CSV table of C-alpha atoms and ligand atoms in Angstrom, one decimal:
chain,number,residue,atom,x,y,z
A,1,MET,CA,0.0,0.0,0.0
A,2,ALA,CA,1.2,3.4,-1.0
A,3,SER,CA,0.2,6.9,-1.9
A,4,VAL,CA,0.8,8.5,-5.3
A,5,THR,CA,1.5,12.2,-5.6
A,6,LEU,CA,1.7,13.8,-9.0
A,7,ASN,CA,2.9,17.5,-8.9
A,8,LYS,CA,2.6,19.7,-12.2
A,9,ILE,CA,3.3,16.3,-14.4
A,10,ASN,CA,3.8,17.0,-18.2
A,11,LYS,CA,4.1,14.6,-20.9
A,12,VAL,CA,5.0,15.6,-24.5
A,13,PHE,CA,5.1,13.2,-27.4
A,14,GLY,CA,7.4,14.7,-30.1
A,15,SER,CA,5.5,18.2,-30.6
A,16,THR,CA,2.2,17.0,-28.9
A,17,HIS,CA,1.3,18.0,-25.4
A,18,ILE,CA,-0.6,15.1,-24.0
A,19,ILE,CA,-0.5,15.5,-20.2
A,20,LYS,CA,-0.7,19.3,-19.1
A,21,ASP,CA,0.4,20.3,-15.5
A,22,LEU,CA,-1.5,17.7,-13.9
A,23,ASP,CA,-1.8,17.6,-9.9
A,24,LEU,CA,-3.1,14.8,-8.2
A,25,GLU,CA,-3.1,12.9,-4.8
A,26,VAL,CA,-4.0,9.2,-4.7
A,27,GLY,CA,-4.5,8.4,-1.1
A,28,ASN,CA,-3.2,5.2,0.5
A,29,GLY,CA,-5.6,2.4,0.1
A,30,GLU,CA,-7.7,4.6,-2.2
A,31,PHE,CA,-9.6,3.2,-5.2
A,32,VAL,CA,-9.2,5.9,-8.0
A,33,VAL,CA,-10.6,5.9,-11.5
A,34,PHE,CA,-9.4,7.9,-14.3
A,35,VAL,CA,-12.4,8.4,-16.6
A,36,GLY,CA,-12.8,10.5,-19.9
A,37,PRO,CA,-13.4,10.0,-23.6
A,38,SER,CA,-10.9,8.3,-25.9
A,39,GLY,CA,-7.7,9.8,-26.4
A,40,CYS,CA,-7.9,12.3,-23.3
A,41,GLY,CA,-4.6,10.8,-21.9
A,42,LYS,CA,-5.9,8.2,-19.3
A,43,SER,CA,-3.5,5.5,-20.5
A,44,THR,CA,-0.6,7.7,-20.8
A,45,LEU,CA,-1.2,9.1,-17.3
A,46,LEU,CA,-1.1,5.5,-15.9
A,47,ARG,CA,2.0,4.5,-17.8
A,48,LEU,CA,3.7,7.4,-16.4
A,49,ILE,CA,2.9,6.1,-12.9
A,50,ALA,CA,3.8,2.7,-13.9
A,51,GLY,CA,7.1,4.0,-15.3
A,52,LEU,CA,6.4,2.5,-18.8
A,53,GLU,CA,6.6,6.3,-20.1
A,54,SER,CA,9.2,8.9,-19.0
A,55,ILE,CA,7.9,12.1,-17.5
A,56,THR,CA,8.7,15.2,-19.6
A,57,GLU,CA,8.2,17.6,-16.6
A,58,GLY,CA,7.0,17.5,-13.0
A,59,ASP,CA,7.4,15.2,-9.8
A,60,LEU,CA,5.8,11.8,-9.2
A,61,ARG,CA,6.1,10.4,-5.8
A,62,ILE,CA,5.1,7.1,-4.5
A,63,ALA,CA,5.0,6.8,-0.9
A,64,GLY,CA,6.6,10.2,-0.5
A,65,ASP,CA,9.8,9.3,-2.6
A,66,LEU,CA,10.5,10.8,-5.9
A,67,VAL,CA,10.4,7.9,-8.5
A,68,ASN,CA,10.8,9.9,-11.7
A,69,ASP,CA,13.8,7.9,-12.7
A,70,LEU,CA,13.1,4.6,-11.1
A,71,PRO,CA,12.6,1.6,-13.7
A,72,PRO,CA,9.2,0.0,-13.5
A,73,ARG,CA,10.3,-3.0,-11.5
A,74,GLU,CA,11.7,-0.9,-8.6
A,75,ARG,CA,8.4,1.1,-8.4
A,76,GLY,CA,6.5,-1.6,-6.6
A,77,VAL,CA,3.7,-1.4,-9.2
A,78,GLY,CA,1.7,-4.0,-10.7
A,79,MET,CA,-0.4,-3.4,-13.9
A,80,VAL,CA,-3.3,-5.2,-15.6
A,81,PHE,CA,-3.9,-4.4,-19.3
A,82,GLN,CA,-7.0,-4.8,-21.4
A,83,SER,CA,-5.2,-7.4,-23.5
A,84,TYR,CA,-4.3,-9.9,-20.9
A,85,ALA,CA,-1.2,-10.8,-22.6
A,86,LEU,CA,-0.7,-14.0,-20.8
A,87,TYR,CA,2.1,-16.3,-21.8
A,88,PRO,CA,0.4,-19.0,-23.9
A,89,HIS,CA,3.0,-21.8,-23.4
A,90,MET,CA,2.8,-21.4,-19.6
A,91,THR,CA,0.2,-22.7,-17.2
A,92,VAL,CA,-1.6,-20.3,-14.8
A,93,TYR,CA,0.7,-21.1,-12.1
A,94,GLU,CA,3.7,-20.6,-14.1
A,95,ASN,CA,2.1,-17.2,-15.5
A,96,MET,CA,1.7,-16.1,-12.0
A,97,ALA,CA,5.1,-17.2,-10.7
A,98,PHE,CA,7.0,-15.7,-13.7
A,99,GLY,CA,7.4,-12.2,-12.8
A,100,LEU,CA,8.5,-13.4,-9.2
A,101,LYS,CA,11.1,-15.8,-10.8
A,102,LEU,CA,12.5,-12.8,-12.7
A,103,ALA,CA,12.7,-10.7,-9.5
A,104,LYS,CA,14.9,-13.8,-8.1
A,105,THR,CA,12.3,-14.5,-5.3
A,106,ASP,CA,13.1,-17.9,-3.7
A,107,LYS,CA,11.1,-21.0,-4.5
A,108,GLN,CA,9.3,-21.4,-1.3
A,109,SER,CA,8.3,-17.7,-1.3
A,110,ILE,CA,6.9,-18.1,-5.1
A,111,GLU,CA,4.8,-20.9,-4.1
A,112,GLN,CA,3.4,-19.3,-1.1
A,113,ARG,CA,2.7,-16.1,-2.9
A,114,VAL,CA,1.0,-17.8,-5.9
A,115,MET,CA,-1.1,-20.0,-3.9
A,116,ASP,CA,-2.3,-17.1,-1.7
A,117,THR,CA,-3.2,-15.1,-4.7
A,118,ALA,CA,-5.0,-18.0,-6.4
A,119,ARG,CA,-7.0,-18.4,-3.4
A,120,ILE,CA,-7.9,-14.8,-3.2
A,121,LEU,CA,-9.0,-15.0,-6.8
A,122,GLN,CA,-10.5,-18.4,-6.8
A,123,LEU,CA,-8.0,-19.7,-9.3
A,124,GLU,CA,-6.9,-22.8,-7.4
A,125,GLU,CA,-8.7,-25.3,-9.6
A,126,LEU,CA,-7.2,-23.7,-12.8
A,127,LEU,CA,-3.4,-23.6,-11.8
A,128,HIS,CA,-2.5,-26.3,-14.2
A,129,ARG,CA,-4.3,-25.2,-17.1
A,130,LYS,CA,-2.9,-23.2,-20.1
A,131,PRO,CA,-4.5,-19.9,-21.0
A,132,LYS,CA,-6.3,-21.3,-24.1
A,133,ALA,CA,-8.2,-23.6,-21.7
A,134,LEU,CA,-9.7,-20.5,-19.8
A,135,SER,CA,-12.8,-18.4,-20.2
A,136,GLY,CA,-12.4,-14.7,-21.0
A,137,GLY,CA,-13.2,-14.0,-17.2
A,138,GLN,CA,-10.8,-16.4,-16.1
A,139,ARG,CA,-8.0,-15.1,-18.1
A,140,GLN,CA,-8.6,-11.7,-17.0
A,141,ARG,CA,-8.4,-13.0,-13.4
A,142,VAL,CA,-5.0,-14.6,-14.1
A,143,ALA,CA,-3.8,-11.3,-15.4
A,144,MET,CA,-4.9,-9.7,-12.1
A,145,GLY,CA,-3.3,-12.6,-10.2
A,146,ARG,CA,0.0,-12.2,-12.2
A,147,ALA,CA,0.1,-8.4,-11.2
A,148,MET,CA,-1.0,-9.2,-7.6
A,149,ALA,CA,1.4,-12.1,-7.0
A,150,ARG,CA,4.4,-9.6,-6.9
A,151,GLU,CA,2.5,-7.9,-3.9
A,152,PRO,CA,2.8,-4.6,-5.5
A,153,ARG,CA,2.2,-1.4,-3.4
A,154,ILE,CA,-0.1,0.0,-6.1
A,155,LEU,CA,-2.2,-2.0,-8.4
A,156,LEU,CA,-2.8,-0.3,-12.0
A,157,PHE,CA,-5.5,-1.3,-14.2
A,158,ASP,CA,-6.0,-0.1,-17.9
A,159,GLU,CA,-9.3,-0.8,-19.0
A,160,PRO,CA,-9.2,-4.4,-17.8
A,161,LEU,CA,-12.8,-5.4,-18.7
A,162,SER,CA,-13.3,-3.9,-22.0
A,163,ASN,CA,-12.7,-7.3,-23.8
A,164,LEU,CA,-15.4,-9.0,-21.8
A,165,ASP,CA,-19.1,-9.4,-22.8
A,166,ALA,CA,-21.5,-7.1,-20.8
A,167,SER,CA,-22.7,-9.5,-18.2
A,168,LEU,CA,-19.2,-11.0,-17.5
A,169,ARG,CA,-18.1,-7.3,-17.2
A,170,VAL,CA,-20.6,-6.5,-14.4
A,171,GLN,CA,-19.5,-9.6,-12.7
A,172,MET,CA,-15.8,-8.8,-12.9
A,173,ARG,CA,-16.4,-5.2,-11.8
A,174,ASN,CA,-18.2,-6.6,-8.8
A,175,GLU,CA,-15.2,-9.1,-8.0
A,176,ILE,CA,-12.5,-6.2,-8.3
A,177,ALA,CA,-14.6,-4.1,-6.0
A,178,ARG,CA,-14.7,-6.8,-3.4
A,179,LEU,CA,-10.9,-7.5,-4.1
A,180,HIS,CA,-10.4,-3.9,-3.2
A,181,HIS,CA,-12.5,-4.0,-0.1
A,182,ARG,CA,-10.8,-7.1,1.1
A,183,LEU,CA,-7.2,-6.3,0.3
A,184,GLY,CA,-7.4,-2.5,1.1
A,185,SER,CA,-4.4,-1.8,-1.5
A,186,THR,CA,-4.2,1.3,-3.5
A,187,MET,CA,-5.7,1.0,-6.9
A,188,VAL,CA,-5.8,3.2,-9.9
A,189,TYR,CA,-8.1,2.1,-12.7
A,190,VAL,CA,-8.6,3.6,-16.1
A,191,THR,CA,-11.9,3.4,-18.1
A,192,HIS,CA,-13.9,5.2,-20.6
A,193,ASP,CA,-17.0,3.7,-19.1
A,194,GLN,CA,-18.7,6.1,-16.5
A,195,VAL,CA,-20.6,3.3,-15.0
A,196,GLU,CA,-17.5,1.4,-14.2
A,197,ALA,CA,-15.9,4.7,-12.6
A,198,MET,CA,-19.2,5.3,-10.7
A,199,THR,CA,-19.4,1.8,-9.4
A,200,LEU,CA,-15.8,1.2,-8.3
A,201,ALA,CA,-14.4,4.4,-7.3
A,202,ASP,CA,-13.8,6.2,-3.8
A,203,LYS,CA,-12.5,9.1,-6.1
A,204,ILE,CA,-13.1,9.8,-9.8
A,205,VAL,CA,-10.9,11.9,-11.9
A,206,VAL,CA,-12.5,13.1,-15.0
A,207,LEU,CA,-9.9,14.0,-17.6
A,208,ARG,CA,-10.3,16.0,-20.6
A,209,ASP,CA,-7.8,16.7,-23.3
A,210,GLY,CA,-4.9,16.0,-20.8
A,211,ARG,CA,-6.2,18.2,-18.1
A,212,ILE,CA,-8.2,17.3,-14.9
A,213,GLU,CA,-11.9,18.5,-15.5
A,214,GLN,CA,-12.9,17.6,-12.0
A,215,VAL,CA,-12.1,15.2,-9.0
A,216,GLY,CA,-14.5,14.0,-6.5
A,217,SER,CA,-16.7,11.1,-5.2
A,218,PRO,CA,-19.0,9.6,-7.4
A,219,GLN,CA,-21.9,11.4,-5.7
A,220,THR,CA,-20.1,14.7,-5.8
A,221,LEU,CA,-19.8,14.4,-9.6
A,222,TYR,CA,-23.3,13.3,-9.9
A,223,GLN,CA,-24.8,15.8,-8.0
A,224,GLN,CA,-22.5,18.8,-8.3
A,225,PRO,CA,-20.7,18.6,-11.6
A,226,ALA,CA,-18.3,21.7,-12.0
A,227,THR,CA,-18.7,21.8,-15.6
A,228,LYS,CA,-21.0,20.9,-18.4
A,229,PHE,CA,-18.5,18.4,-19.7
A,230,VAL,CA,-18.7,16.5,-16.3
A,231,ALA,CA,-22.5,17.0,-16.2
A,232,GLY,CA,-22.8,15.4,-19.6
A,233,PHE,CA,-20.3,12.8,-19.3
A,234,ILE,CA,-21.4,11.3,-15.8
A,235,GLY,CA,-24.9,9.7,-15.7
A,236,SER,CA,-26.8,7.6,-18.3
A,237,PRO,CA,-29.0,8.5,-20.1
A,238,THR,CA,-27.2,11.8,-20.2
A,239,MET,CA,-28.4,15.1,-18.8
A,240,ASN,CA,-30.4,17.2,-20.9
A,241,PHE,CA,-29.4,20.6,-21.7
A,242,MET,CA,-31.1,23.6,-23.3
A,243,PRO,CA,-30.1,27.4,-23.8
A,244,ALA,CA,-31.3,29.7,-21.1
A,245,GLU,CA,-31.5,33.5,-20.5
A,246,LEU,CA,-30.8,35.2,-17.3
A,247,LEU,CA,-33.5,37.7,-16.4
A,248,GLY,CA,-32.4,38.8,-13.1
A,249,GLY,CA,-30.6,37.7,-9.9
A,250,ASP,CA,-30.0,39.1,-6.5
A,251,GLY,CA,-27.5,36.7,-4.8
A,252,GLN,CA,-30.3,34.7,-3.3
A,253,GLY,CA,-31.3,33.0,-6.6
A,254,CYS,CA,-32.0,34.1,-10.2
A,255,LYS,CA,-34.7,34.0,-12.6
A,256,ILE,CA,-34.1,32.4,-16.0
A,257,GLN,CA,-36.0,31.6,-19.1
A,258,ALA,CA,-35.6,28.6,-21.2
A,259,PRO,CA,-37.4,27.5,-24.4
A,260,GLY,CA,-40.5,25.6,-23.6
A,261,LEU,CA,-40.0,25.7,-19.9
A,262,GLY,CA,-41.0,29.4,-19.5
A,263,GLU,CA,-39.7,31.4,-16.5
A,264,LEU,CA,-38.2,29.6,-13.5
A,265,VAL,CA,-36.8,31.0,-10.3
A,266,LEU,CA,-33.6,28.8,-9.3
A,267,PRO,CA,-31.5,28.9,-6.1
A,268,GLN,CA,-28.3,29.4,-8.1
A,269,ASP,CA,-26.0,32.3,-7.5
A,270,PRO,CA,-25.6,34.1,-11.0
A,271,GLY,CA,-22.6,36.1,-9.2
A,272,GLY,CA,-23.4,39.2,-11.3
A,273,GLU,CA,-20.8,37.6,-14.0
A,274,PRO,CA,-22.9,36.0,-16.7
A,275,SER,CA,-24.6,38.7,-18.5
A,276,GLY,CA,-28.1,37.7,-19.9
A,277,ALA,CA,-27.7,35.1,-22.8
A,278,GLY,CA,-25.3,32.4,-23.1
A,279,LEU,CA,-26.3,30.2,-20.1
A,280,THR,CA,-27.0,26.5,-20.3
A,281,LEU,CA,-29.7,24.8,-18.2
A,282,GLY,CA,-28.9,21.1,-17.3
A,283,VAL,CA,-31.5,18.9,-15.9
A,284,ARG,CA,-31.3,15.0,-15.6
A,285,PRO,CA,-34.0,12.8,-16.9
A,286,GLU,CA,-35.1,11.7,-13.6
A,287,HIS,CA,-35.5,15.3,-12.5
A,288,LEU,CA,-38.2,16.3,-14.9
A,289,ARG,CA,-42.0,15.7,-14.6
A,290,LEU,CA,-44.4,15.7,-17.3
A,291,ALA,CA,-48.0,17.2,-17.6
A,292,GLU,CA,-50.5,17.0,-20.2
A,293,ALA,CA,-50.5,20.3,-22.3
A,294,GLU,CA,-51.3,22.0,-25.5
A,295,GLY,CA,-50.0,25.4,-26.8
A,296,ASP,CA,-46.9,26.9,-27.9
A,297,ASN,CA,-44.6,25.6,-25.0
A,298,ALA,CA,-45.8,21.8,-25.5
A,299,PHE,CA,-43.3,19.1,-26.3
A,300,GLU,CA,-44.1,16.2,-28.5
A,301,ILE,CA,-43.5,12.7,-27.3
A,302,VAL,CA,-41.6,11.1,-30.2
A,303,ASN,CA,-40.5,7.9,-28.8
A,304,VAL,CA,-41.3,5.7,-25.5
A,305,GLU,CA,-38.8,2.8,-24.4
A,306,TYR,CA,-39.9,0.5,-21.9
A,307,LEU,CA,-36.9,-1.3,-20.1
A,308,GLY,CA,-38.9,-3.1,-17.7
A,309,ASN,CA,-38.3,-1.5,-14.5
A,310,GLU,CA,-38.3,2.0,-16.0
A,311,VAL,CA,-39.3,4.1,-18.8
A,312,TYR,CA,-37.7,6.8,-21.1
A,313,VAL,CA,-39.6,9.1,-22.8
A,314,TYR,CA,-38.1,11.0,-25.8
A,315,LEU,CA,-39.5,14.7,-26.2
A,316,GLU,CA,-39.2,17.1,-29.1
A,317,PRO,CA,-39.3,20.8,-28.3
A,318,LYS,CA,-41.3,22.9,-30.8
A,319,ALA,CA,-38.4,25.1,-31.9
A,320,SER,CA,-35.7,22.8,-32.0
A,321,ASP,CA,-34.8,19.0,-32.9
A,322,THR,CA,-32.7,18.5,-29.8
A,323,LEU,CA,-34.4,15.6,-28.1
A,324,LEU,CA,-34.9,15.7,-24.4
A,325,ILE,CA,-35.3,12.5,-22.2
A,326,HIS,CA,-37.5,12.0,-19.3
A,327,ARG,CA,-37.0,8.9,-17.1
A,328,SER,CA,-39.5,7.4,-14.7
A,329,GLU,CA,-40.4,4.2,-13.0
A,330,ALA,CA,-42.5,1.5,-15.1
A,331,PRO,CA,-45.3,1.7,-15.9
A,332,SER,CA,-45.7,4.9,-17.7
A,333,ARG,CA,-49.0,6.5,-19.0
A,334,TRP,CA,-47.2,8.3,-21.9
A,335,ALA,CA,-47.5,7.4,-25.5
A,336,ILE,CA,-45.9,8.5,-28.9
A,337,GLY,CA,-47.8,11.6,-30.2
A,338,GLN,CA,-48.9,13.0,-26.9
A,339,ARG,CA,-48.2,16.6,-26.1
A,340,VAL,CA,-46.8,17.5,-22.8
A,341,ALA,CA,-45.4,20.4,-20.7
A,342,LEU,CA,-42.1,19.9,-18.9
A,343,VAL,CA,-41.8,20.8,-15.1
A,344,PRO,CA,-38.2,20.5,-13.9
A,345,GLU,CA,-37.6,20.0,-10.1
A,346,LEU,CA,-36.1,23.3,-9.4
A,347,GLU,CA,-33.8,22.2,-6.7
A,348,HIS,CA,-32.1,19.7,-9.3
A,349,VAL,CA,-31.7,22.0,-12.1
A,350,HIS,CA,-28.0,22.9,-13.0
A,351,LEU,CA,-26.8,26.0,-14.6
A,352,PHE,CA,-23.7,26.6,-16.7
A,353,ASP,CA,-22.1,29.8,-17.9
A,354,GLY,CA,-20.6,30.9,-21.2
A,355,GLN,CA,-17.4,29.1,-20.3
A,356,ASP,CA,-19.6,26.0,-19.3
A,357,ARG,CA,-18.9,26.3,-15.7
A,358,ALA,CA,-21.4,25.5,-13.3
A,359,LEU,CA,-23.0,28.4,-11.3
A,360,ALA,CA,-22.8,28.0,-7.6
A,361,LEU,CA,-26.1,27.5,-5.7
A,362,ALA,CA,-27.1,30.7,-3.7
A,363,GLY,CA,-24.9,31.2,-0.6
A,364,GLN,CA,-22.2,28.8,-1.9
A,365,ARG,CA,-18.9,29.5,-3.9
A,366,ARG,CA,-18.5,28.5,-7.5
A,367,ALA,CA,-17.3,24.8,-7.3
A,368,ALA,CA,-14.7,24.8,-10.2
B,401,ADP,N1,4.0,6.8,-27.9
B,401,ADP,C1,3.2,7.9,-28.3
B,401,ADP,N2,3.4,8.5,-29.2
B,401,ADP,C2,2.8,9.5,-29.8
B,401,ADP,N3,1.4,9.9,-29.3
B,401,ADP,C3,1.0,9.1,-28.3
B,401,ADP,C4,1.7,8.0,-27.8
B,401,ADP,N4,0.8,7.4,-27.1
B,401,ADP,C5,-0.2,8.2,-26.9
B,401,ADP,N5,-0.2,9.1,-27.7
B,401,ADP,C6,-1.3,10.1,-28.1
B,401,ADP,O1,-1.6,10.6,-26.7
B,401,ADP,C7,-3.0,10.9,-26.7
B,401,ADP,C8,-3.6,10.3,-25.3
B,401,ADP,O2,-3.5,8.7,-25.5
B,401,ADP,P1,-4.1,7.8,-24.5
B,401,ADP,O3,-3.2,8.1,-23.1
B,401,ADP,O4,-3.8,6.5,-25.0
B,401,ADP,O5,-5.3,8.0,-24.3
B,401,ADP,P2,-6.8,7.4,-23.6
B,401,ADP,O6,-6.1,6.2,-22.8
B,401,ADP,O7,-7.4,8.3,-22.8
B,401,ADP,O8,-7.6,6.9,-24.8
B,401,ADP,C9,-3.6,10.2,-28.0
B,401,ADP,O9,-3.8,11.5,-28.8
B,401,ADP,C10,-2.6,9.4,-28.6
B,401,ADP,O10,-2.5,9.4,-29.9
B,402,MG,MG1,-6.2,4.0,-23.2
């Protein structure tokens, strides 16, 4: 177990600046997830921590010690990749023992550690099999075992579940969460899947274009996204956005107008900064209520998706073709072709300024 501290970390490939002045603290025993769209620098950041890429600028510390120039083997990190990259000609046991042999661990300790790890990961019955005789989930577990057998101070995962089918992904996600709970080891986990991030993380780091967009607990990111990007990235179906205009504010709240919603008085603090137009209103699908309506402000229901336990209703505003989504528990009384009014739950409405930063609730400071 160890903490990881990143201080003004930069990575440049040739003339491309990939990681930009990144500061981050991963606490001892914490499960931290890097999430963000493809190409935002997640794998690069993980490889910098592992020592598989050199740091262009900045300090990287593990357990307080500067490790910028330490080779991967001496950093005490274990890494699990998306492609399991098991040695096909070796048994499960040999795959898990291999790194320890290279590190010149004595035979008895190797056996002890492989058997301990196999027990934790429920691989005891499979130790004599070769990878080709294993299922996808079992292979992924062996890849984890190989990293864990070396008893690293930090376990790093790069999209370890991406190659598995949906149901196995859910099962392995659950296993990794329980593993973390039992071992209490520091884990850093990369994924582009916000559901994995939400379900696994103590702390989520949302990356965008080589910078941190927001760091926080899953609940914080869901309830208080600091930017429109985070608001749209976390949560499924995604948050509804629409343009809004500020009509007035007094530090206790503000009055806004949004197409189809009319005038709303929100508890957000406009802070005197945003001027009139250019605001975006955000509201999650579960924070909208529908009511039967006619007239200019009515939305048309263009699709209804029944998922068993819940229902998604797709709504088309009169003046735009950007669909909004309403989500409720099943059964639903709504049907295609009906015309409805939208009533957002005011305490759950988010407002973003012209730079897409969230406006603080009245009495609070800006979160970003
Ligand atoms: N070895 C490399 N040389 C040049 N560019 C690279 C190299 N590795 C990654 N990149 C670039 O860095 C960016 C971030 O890549 P990566 O960290 O793999 O993103 P992610 O894992 O978030 O999808 C991408 O634009 C990618 O093309
Ligand atoms: Mg990647």
